[in-house]
Amino acid sequence: MHAVIVDCAIYREGRRTEGPSDLSDALGEARSAQDRFLWIGLHEPSEKEFDLVTSEFGLHPLAVEDSLSAHQRPKLEVYEDSLFAVLKPVVYEPESDTVTSGELMVFVGDSFVVTVRHGEGAPLAAVRQRLESDPQLLAHGPTSVLYAVSDAVVDHYMEVAAELATDMEELESEVFSPQGGDTKGTAGRIYTFKRQVLEFRRASAPLAQPMLRLSSPGLPFVHDHAQPFFRDVSDHLTRANEQVEGLDRLLSDILSAHLAQMGVRQNDDMRKISAWAAMAAVPTMVAGIYGMNFEHMPELKWGWAYYGVLVFMALCEVGLYRLFKRRGWL
């Protein structure tokens, strides 16, 4: 069990204190006074490892099943003995231009907080350090942990959205550069970038409704004065979602414009090919006529006939070239 416990501490009046190593004793001490609560952090526990936490904290079996299976959408569930929230932190890797998402489950009870992390994208260590450096905020109990975790996840959404916007500008400049449309795999790069934005939207968009519920009064296990703080998180989330939706629409427009550019270039190439084919057809036709085995043909007895035919073909070629050049085919 100790292998999956990242950290476990009792907080009294917003300050970390040493408590019993046994979970039952630690929870009993946390419930012994209103100014105390227990915060335990777990990393990818198995069902057997999580059984002890489930029995000690009285967690709902449906929430426990969700926290173990992972691959959940962001949501907020209210049970009799706890509040269960699912968040999906995202990480952007600039080296590979990929967006990956983890999962973070938060159980909030009367005197405890249980956080379950899946993946490497959850910023819990930094959140705990920030909270422990601000005892006044941490003194508000388990609600302060839920707020700090949500705020950290959403703030990181905005950072990732800004990085995606920067890479989007680079991709846009490349696509619309004079040589950009001729680069192999440009459409594939745009589509891959769109997939990363979609991964981001899957993490951030469903979180809007839970944040609205947390910013509304009357929610159990949430401090009465916490609504303005969750409302601020909701506003930041709305901005991040709007930015990601804008990136998605712009990517669709860029892909459409790129395909239109490719169509225009193909039409230009076809016109050039057609023009050169027309220019090659004239001498081919004349040479083909004079290559026939007929006895009576014009100018066969004329000494300058050969040179006259060559001059005629050259004049036709020059005339066709000037015509196609003037019309932009060459």
XYZ file of N, CA and C in Angstrom, residues 51-224:
522
model
N -8.734 -1.014 -1.678
C -9.778 -1.538 -0.803
C -9.693 -0.938 0.591
N -8.483 -0.787 1.119
C -8.324 -0.246 2.466
C -8.832 1.188 2.539
N -8.489 2.004 1.550
C -8.960 3.386 1.522
C -10.480 3.422 1.396
N -11.027 2.548 0.572
C -12.482 2.518 0.373
C -13.208 2.202 1.667
N -12.714 1.194 2.388
C -13.382 0.800 3.627
C -13.214 1.844 4.722
N -12.058 2.450 4.826
C -11.808 3.418 5.894
C -12.566 4.721 5.668
N -12.632 5.185 4.415
C -13.240 6.483 4.128
C -14.705 6.366 3.708
N -15.198 5.145 3.515
C -16.587 4.961 3.127
C -16.901 5.517 1.756
N -16.023 5.307 0.790
C -16.224 5.846 -0.550
C -17.269 5.035 -1.299
N -17.992 5.694 -2.174
C -19.043 5.030 -2.923
C -18.430 4.067 -3.931
N -18.996 2.864 -4.065
C -18.389 1.876 -4.980
C -18.360 2.310 -6.432
N -19.347 3.090 -6.890
C -19.328 3.560 -8.278
C -18.167 4.529 -8.509
N -17.941 5.410 -7.534
C -16.825 6.349 -7.653
C -15.496 5.610 -7.590
N -15.433 4.591 -6.738
C -14.203 3.795 -6.645
C -13.927 3.085 -7.958
N -14.965 2.536 -8.570
C -14.802 1.866 -9.869
C -14.287 2.837 -10.923
N -14.822 4.053 -10.935
C -14.362 5.058 -11.899
C -12.906 5.437 -11.659
N -12.539 5.556 -10.398
C -11.173 5.979 -10.082
C -10.154 4.900 -10.391
N -10.568 3.650 -10.417
C -9.647 2.556 -10.711
C -9.537 2.284 -12.205
N -10.669 2.367 -12.904
C -10.654 2.050 -14.339
C -10.078 3.176 -15.179
N -10.146 4.405 -14.655
C -9.671 5.591 -15.392
C -10.434 5.716 -16.713
N -9.868 6.474 -17.668
C -10.524 6.730 -18.961
C -11.926 7.297 -18.751
N -12.036 8.250 -17.831
C -13.309 8.890 -17.535
C -13.344 10.302 -18.115
N -14.547 10.772 -18.405
C -14.729 12.168 -18.778
C -14.716 13.025 -17.519
N -14.259 14.275 -17.623
C -14.361 15.173 -16.465
C -15.808 15.291 -15.997
N -16.014 15.142 -14.707
C -17.374 15.180 -14.173
C -17.331 15.465 -12.683
N -18.526 15.681 -12.118
C -18.683 15.927 -10.684
C -19.892 15.137 -10.211
N -19.664 14.266 -9.231
C -20.739 13.445 -8.684
C -20.856 13.706 -7.185
N -22.098 13.782 -6.701
C -22.364 13.997 -5.279
C -22.937 12.716 -4.705
N -22.240 12.148 -3.707
C -22.713 10.958 -3.018
C -23.041 11.315 -1.562
N -23.523 10.339 -0.868
C -23.989 10.597 0.497
C -22.857 11.019 1.425
N -21.700 10.382 1.285
C -20.603 10.633 2.213
C -19.434 11.385 1.600
N -19.517 11.723 0.314
C -18.372 12.388 -0.310
C -18.787 13.046 -1.611
N -17.880 13.883 -2.082
C -18.002 14.532 -3.386
C -16.903 13.966 -4.266
N -17.242 13.569 -5.496
C -16.281 12.920 -6.381
C -16.126 13.745 -7.648
N -14.896 14.198 -7.923
C -14.610 15.014 -9.105
C -13.531 14.334 -9.947
N -13.716 14.390 -11.256
C -12.743 13.845 -12.210
C -12.231 14.984 -13.070
N -10.923 15.144 -13.135
C -10.290 16.150 -13.972
C -9.259 15.472 -14.865
N -8.989 16.096 -16.018
C -8.019 15.538 -16.960
C -6.929 16.580 -17.245
N -5.819 16.515 -16.514
C -4.704 17.426 -16.832
C -4.106 17.076 -18.192
N -3.577 18.066 -18.879
C -2.950 17.857 -20.185
C -1.498 18.313 -20.131
N -0.695 17.670 -20.944
C 0.729 17.995 -21.063
C 1.048 18.122 -22.546
N 1.746 19.181 -22.904
C 2.160 19.385 -24.295
C 3.658 19.173 -24.408
N 4.041 18.272 -25.319
C 5.449 17.961 -25.537
C 5.906 18.646 -26.825
N 6.646 19.767 -26.721
C 7.020 20.518 -27.931
C 7.957 19.752 -28.857
N 8.727 18.787 -28.316
C 9.646 18.049 -29.176
C 8.886 17.215 -30.200
N 7.797 16.598 -29.772
C 7.015 15.754 -30.678
C 5.703 16.395 -31.100
N 5.410 17.608 -30.601
C 4.170 18.324 -30.925
C 2.935 17.472 -30.624
N 2.939 16.851 -29.443
C 1.816 16.002 -29.058
C 1.234 16.470 -27.734
N -0.079 16.272 -27.605
C -0.799 16.580 -26.371
C -1.216 15.260 -25.736
N -0.822 15.042 -24.503
C -1.220 13.849 -23.766
C -1.986 14.279 -22.530
N -2.938 13.463 -22.134
C -3.768 13.781 -20.975
C -3.658 12.679 -19.939
N -3.669 13.076 -18.691
C -3.733 12.134 -17.588
C -5.115 12.198 -16.956
N -5.251 11.615 -15.796
C -6.533 11.659 -15.081
C -6.271 11.881 -13.607
N -7.150 12.659 -13.019
C -7.025 13.031 -11.613
C -8.402 12.962 -10.968
N -8.536 12.077 -9.990
C -9.790 11.927 -9.260
C -9.627 12.511 -7.860
N -10.639 13.232 -7.417
C -10.599 13.874 -6.098
C -11.857 13.488 -5.329
N -11.660 12.856 -4.162
C -12.744 12.568 -3.232
C -12.689 13.603 -2.115
N -13.785 14.298 -1.889
C -13.847 15.306 -0.836
C -14.930 14.892 0.153
N -14.543 14.728 1.418
C -15.485 14.366 2.462
C -15.544 15.402 3.557
N -16.106 15.036 4.699
C -16.262 15.990 5.789
C -14.922 16.427 6.380
N -13.971 15.467 6.470
C -12.673 15.790 7.063
C -11.525 15.137 6.313
N -11.721 14.870 5.054
C -10.659 14.196 4.301
C -10.713 14.583 2.834
N -9.560 14.413 2.188
C -9.422 14.532 0.734
C -8.577 13.362 0.259
N -9.065 12.653 -0.734
C -8.307 11.566 -1.352
C -8.127 11.903 -2.818
N -6.899 11.978 -3.268
C -6.608 12.250 -4.675
C -5.976 11.016 -5.297
N -6.474 10.643 -6.462
C -5.971 9.474 -7.191
C -5.477 9.962 -8.547
N -4.217 9.703 -8.829
C -3.604 10.197 -10.065
C -3.292 9.057 -11.004
N -3.636 9.251 -12.289
C -3.268 8.321 -13.356
C -2.494 9.114 -14.403
N -1.341 8.599 -14.805
C -0.504 9.320 -15.752
C 0.444 10.261 -15.035
N 1.187 11.035 -15.836
C 2.216 11.918 -15.290
C 1.863 13.386 -15.411
N 0.635 13.694 -15.846
C 0.298 15.090 -16.113
C -0.327 15.836 -14.957
N -0.543 15.188 -13.807
C -1.231 15.846 -12.699
C -0.246 16.638 -11.841
N -0.480 17.918 -11.618
C 0.477 18.765 -10.885
C 0.230 18.762 -9.384
N 0.079 17.592 -8.768
C -0.315 17.537 -7.359
C 0.815 17.940 -6.427
N 2.042 17.568 -6.749
C 3.150 17.921 -5.859
C 3.286 19.435 -5.732
N 3.204 20.131 -6.850
C 3.307 21.590 -6.816
C 2.105 22.203 -6.097
N 0.925 21.593 -6.270
C -0.269 22.111 -5.597
C -0.130 21.971 -4.094
N 0.344 20.824 -3.632
C 0.499 20.621 -2.190
C 1.519 21.602 -1.609
N 2.620 21.808 -2.323
C 3.627 22.754 -1.831
C 3.069 24.174 -1.775
N 2.298 24.552 -2.804
C 1.726 25.895 -2.814
C 0.724 26.085 -1.682
N -0.081 25.072 -1.438
C -1.059 25.171 -0.364
C -0.384 25.215 1.008
N 0.639 24.403 1.178
C 1.324 24.377 2.474
C 2.054 25.688 2.747
N 2.378 26.426 1.704
C 2.993 27.739 1.901
C 1.956 28.830 2.137
N 0.664 28.486 2.067
C -0.412 29.445 2.285
C -1.412 28.860 3.286
N -1.046 28.820 4.575
C -1.922 28.215 5.578
C -3.300 28.868 5.660
N -3.383 30.151 5.340
C -4.670 30.834 5.413
C -5.670 30.225 4.423
N -5.198 29.865 3.228
C -6.058 29.218 2.251
C -6.342 27.777 2.643
N -5.324 27.087 3.111
C -5.472 25.680 3.472
C -6.370 25.497 4.689
N -6.527 26.544 5.480
C -7.371 26.466 6.674
C -8.842 26.286 6.338
N -9.233 26.509 5.101
C -10.626 26.322 4.701
C -10.980 24.858 4.514
N -10.043 23.974 4.733
C -10.341 22.553 4.737
C -10.264 21.892 3.377
N -10.958 20.759 3.230
C -10.883 19.995 1.976
C -11.277 20.797 0.739
N -12.168 21.792 0.917
C -12.566 22.597 -0.236
C -11.379 23.316 -0.858
N -10.443 23.754 -0.007
C -9.283 24.475 -0.529
C -8.429 23.575 -1.420
N -8.368 22.279 -1.098
C -7.596 21.342 -1.920
C -8.276 21.168 -3.284
N -9.592 20.985 -3.273
C -10.317 20.838 -4.534
C -10.176 22.084 -5.396
N -10.249 23.252 -4.763
C -10.080 24.494 -5.530
C -8.671 24.603 -6.104
N -7.653 24.335 -5.280
C -6.272 24.483 -5.733
C -5.951 23.506 -6.860
N -6.454 22.279 -6.751
C -6.215 21.293 -7.805
C -6.885 21.733 -9.104
N -8.154 22.163 -9.005
C -8.879 22.617 -10.199
C -8.202 23.831 -10.817
N -7.773 24.756 -9.980
C -7.132 25.966 -10.479
C -5.824 25.643 -11.190
N -5.044 24.712 -10.622
C -3.766 24.340 -11.248
C -3.993 23.657 -12.591
N -4.988 22.772 -12.662
C -5.273 22.066 -13.916
C -5.714 23.049 -14.996
N -6.627 23.966 -14.637
C -7.152 24.914 -15.621
C -6.080 25.919 -16.038
N -5.251 26.371 -15.090
C -4.163 27.285 -15.458
C -3.209 26.624 -16.446
N -2.979 25.320 -16.243
C -2.104 24.620 -17.189
C -2.783 24.464 -18.542
N -4.106 24.376 -18.563
C -4.830 24.393 -19.838
C -4.473 25.649 -20.629
N -4.481 26.786 -19.950
C -4.208 28.048 -20.628
C -2.775 28.095 -21.143
N -1.839 27.533 -20.382
C -0.444 27.493 -20.841
C -0.308 26.614 -22.090
N -0.948 25.451 -22.061
C -0.881 24.560 -23.214
C -1.561 25.192 -24.427
N -2.696 25.872 -24.188
C -3.393 26.551 -25.293
C -2.505 27.622 -25.918
N -1.737 28.344 -25.089
C -0.833 29.361 -25.618
C 0.286 28.732 -26.446
N 0.811 27.584 -25.992
C 1.854 26.901 -26.760
C 1.306 26.381 -28.088
N 0.081 25.853 -28.056
C -0.534 25.389 -29.295
C -0.758 26.545 -30.261
N -1.153 27.706 -29.720
C -1.370 28.869 -30.578
C -0.065 29.308 -31.246
N 1.040 29.238 -30.508
C 2.340 29.598 -31.075
C 2.721 28.645 -32.207
N 2.565 27.350 -31.963
C 2.872 26.372 -33.009
C 1.922 26.507 -34.196
N 0.686 26.911 -33.908
C -0.281 27.114 -34.986
C 0.151 28.244 -35.909
N 0.673 29.318 -35.334
C 1.150 30.426 -36.159
C 2.292 29.982 -37.061
N 3.197 29.158 -36.530
C 4.297 28.646 -37.342
C 3.771 27.758 -38.475
N 2.801 26.905 -38.161
C 2.225 26.039 -39.185
C 1.497 26.858 -40.242
N 0.794 27.888 -39.804
C 0.060 28.745 -40.741
C 1.019 29.467 -41.679
N 2.123 29.986 -41.131
C 3.113 30.672 -41.965
C 3.736 29.721 -42.978
N 3.964 28.476 -42.560
C 4.558 27.495 -43.471
C 3.599 27.133 -44.599
N 2.317 26.965 -44.248
C 1.334 26.562 -45.260
C 1.143 27.644 -46.304
N 1.111 28.908 -45.873
C 0.821 29.996 -46.788
C 2.075 30.658 -47.353
N 3.245 30.066 -47.092
C 4.459 30.577 -47.723
C 4.472 30.158 -49.191
N 5.266 30.827 -50.048
C 5.279 30.469 -51.476
C 5.626 29.014 -51.731
N 6.488 28.424 -50.883
C 6.867 27.037 -51.091
C 6.113 26.092 -50.164
N 5.272 26.633 -49.284
C 4.630 25.789 -48.283
C 3.697 24.752 -48.853
N 2.947 25.135 -49.871
C 1.989 24.197 -50.432
C 2.640 23.024 -51.139
N 3.921 23.155 -51.511
C 4.595 22.075 -52.218
C 5.278 21.110 -51.267
N 5.283 21.420 -49.936
C 5.947 20.553 -48.975
C 5.174 19.259 -48.818
N 5.867 18.141 -48.906
C 5.208 16.858 -48.765
C 4.729 16.676 -47.326
N 3.548 16.124 -47.166
C 3.020 15.836 -45.842
C 2.410 17.020 -45.129
N 2.196 18.136 -45.822
C 1.624 19.307 -45.160
C 0.216 19.013 -44.656
N -0.603 18.384 -45.489
C -1.961 18.033 -45.069
C -1.930 17.075 -43.884
N -0.990 16.147 -43.885
C -0.856 15.228 -42.757
C -0.481 15.940 -41.477
N 0.396 16.936 -41.576
C 0.784 17.701 -40.393
C -0.402 18.484 -39.839
N -1.187 19.061 -40.729
C -2.363 19.809 -40.279
C -3.341 18.876 -39.577
N -3.561 17.711 -40.151
C -4.502 16.766 -39.560
C -3.983 16.260 -38.206
N -2.678 16.004 -38.124
C -2.098 15.570 -36.846
C -2.249 16.648 -35.789
N -2.033 17.902 -36.166
C -2.205 19.014 -35.237
C -3.669 19.104 -34.788
N -4.566 18.848 -35.702
C -5.995 18.885 -35.365
C -6.332 17.785 -34.368
N -5.688 16.640 -34.486
C -5.906 15.561 -33.529
C -5.432 15.962 -32.129
N -4.337 16.708 -32.045
C -3.859 17.167 -30.744
C -4.841 18.146 -30.114
N -5.386 19.030 -30.938
C -6.386 19.976 -30.434
C -7.630 19.226 -29.963
N -8.013 18.182 -30.682
C -9.159 17.378 -30.282
C -8.907 16.691 -28.944
N -7.702 16.195 -28.741
C -7.348 15.583 -27.457
C -7.469 16.600 -26.329
N -7.050 17.810 -26.601
C -7.160 18.890 -25.617
C -8.628 19.173 -25.305
N -9.457 19.267 -26.339
C -10.883 19.578 -26.147
C -11.584 18.492 -25.347
N -11.182 17.243 -25.539
C -11.784 16.154 -24.767
C -11.507 16.300 -23.270
N -10.403 16.930 -22.943
C -10.063 17.124 -21.533
C -10.703 18.367 -20.944
N -10.758 19.443 -21.710
C -11.180 20.725 -21.146
C -12.669 21.005 -21.285
N -13.263 20.659 -22.424
C -14.660 21.038 -22.656
C -15.637 20.426 -21.662
N -15.558 19.108 -21.344
C -16.532 18.550 -20.402
C -16.395 19.081 -18.977
N -15.279 19.754 -18.663
C -15.072 20.256 -17.304
C -15.886 21.512 -17.022
N -16.453 22.119 -18.052
C -17.181 23.375 -17.865
C -18.380 23.198 -16.936
N -19.157 22.150 -17.145
C -20.348 21.938 -16.324
C -20.003 21.681 -14.857
N -19.018 20.805 -14.531
C -18.645 20.648 -13.123
C -18.187 21.945 -12.467
N -17.454 22.792 -13.188
C -17.011 24.054 -12.610
C -18.192 24.992 -12.329
N -19.187 24.959 -13.204
C -20.385 25.771 -12.956
C -21.121 25.287 -11.714
N -21.187 23.976 -11.517
C -21.846 23.446 -10.317
C -21.085 23.812 -9.061
N -19.758 23.762 -9.130
C -18.957 24.122 -7.954
C -19.060 25.603 -7.632
N -19.325 26.427 -8.621
C -19.454 27.867 -8.375
C -20.862 28.261 -7.951
N -21.756 27.271 -7.839
C -23.133 27.538 -7.395
C -23.275 27.166 -5.924
N -24.121 27.860 -5.177
C -24.286 27.554 -3.751
C -25.083 26.271 -3.528
N -24.977 25.756 -2.310
C -25.780 24.600 -1.924
C -25.168 23.257 -2.221
N -23.911 23.200 -2.660
C -23.273 21.926 -2.963
C -22.658 21.361 -1.688
N -22.977 20.121 -1.316
C -22.417 19.562 -0.077
C -20.912 19.368 -0.155
N -20.283 19.423 1.017
C -18.838 19.234 1.180
C -18.014 20.360 0.546
N -18.669 21.441 0.169
C -17.978 22.601 -0.390
C -18.236 23.785 0.513
N -17.172 24.502 0.879
C -17.276 25.635 1.786
C -18.222 26.692 1.214
N -18.995 27.327 2.105
C -20.003 28.288 1.674
C -19.409 29.488 0.943
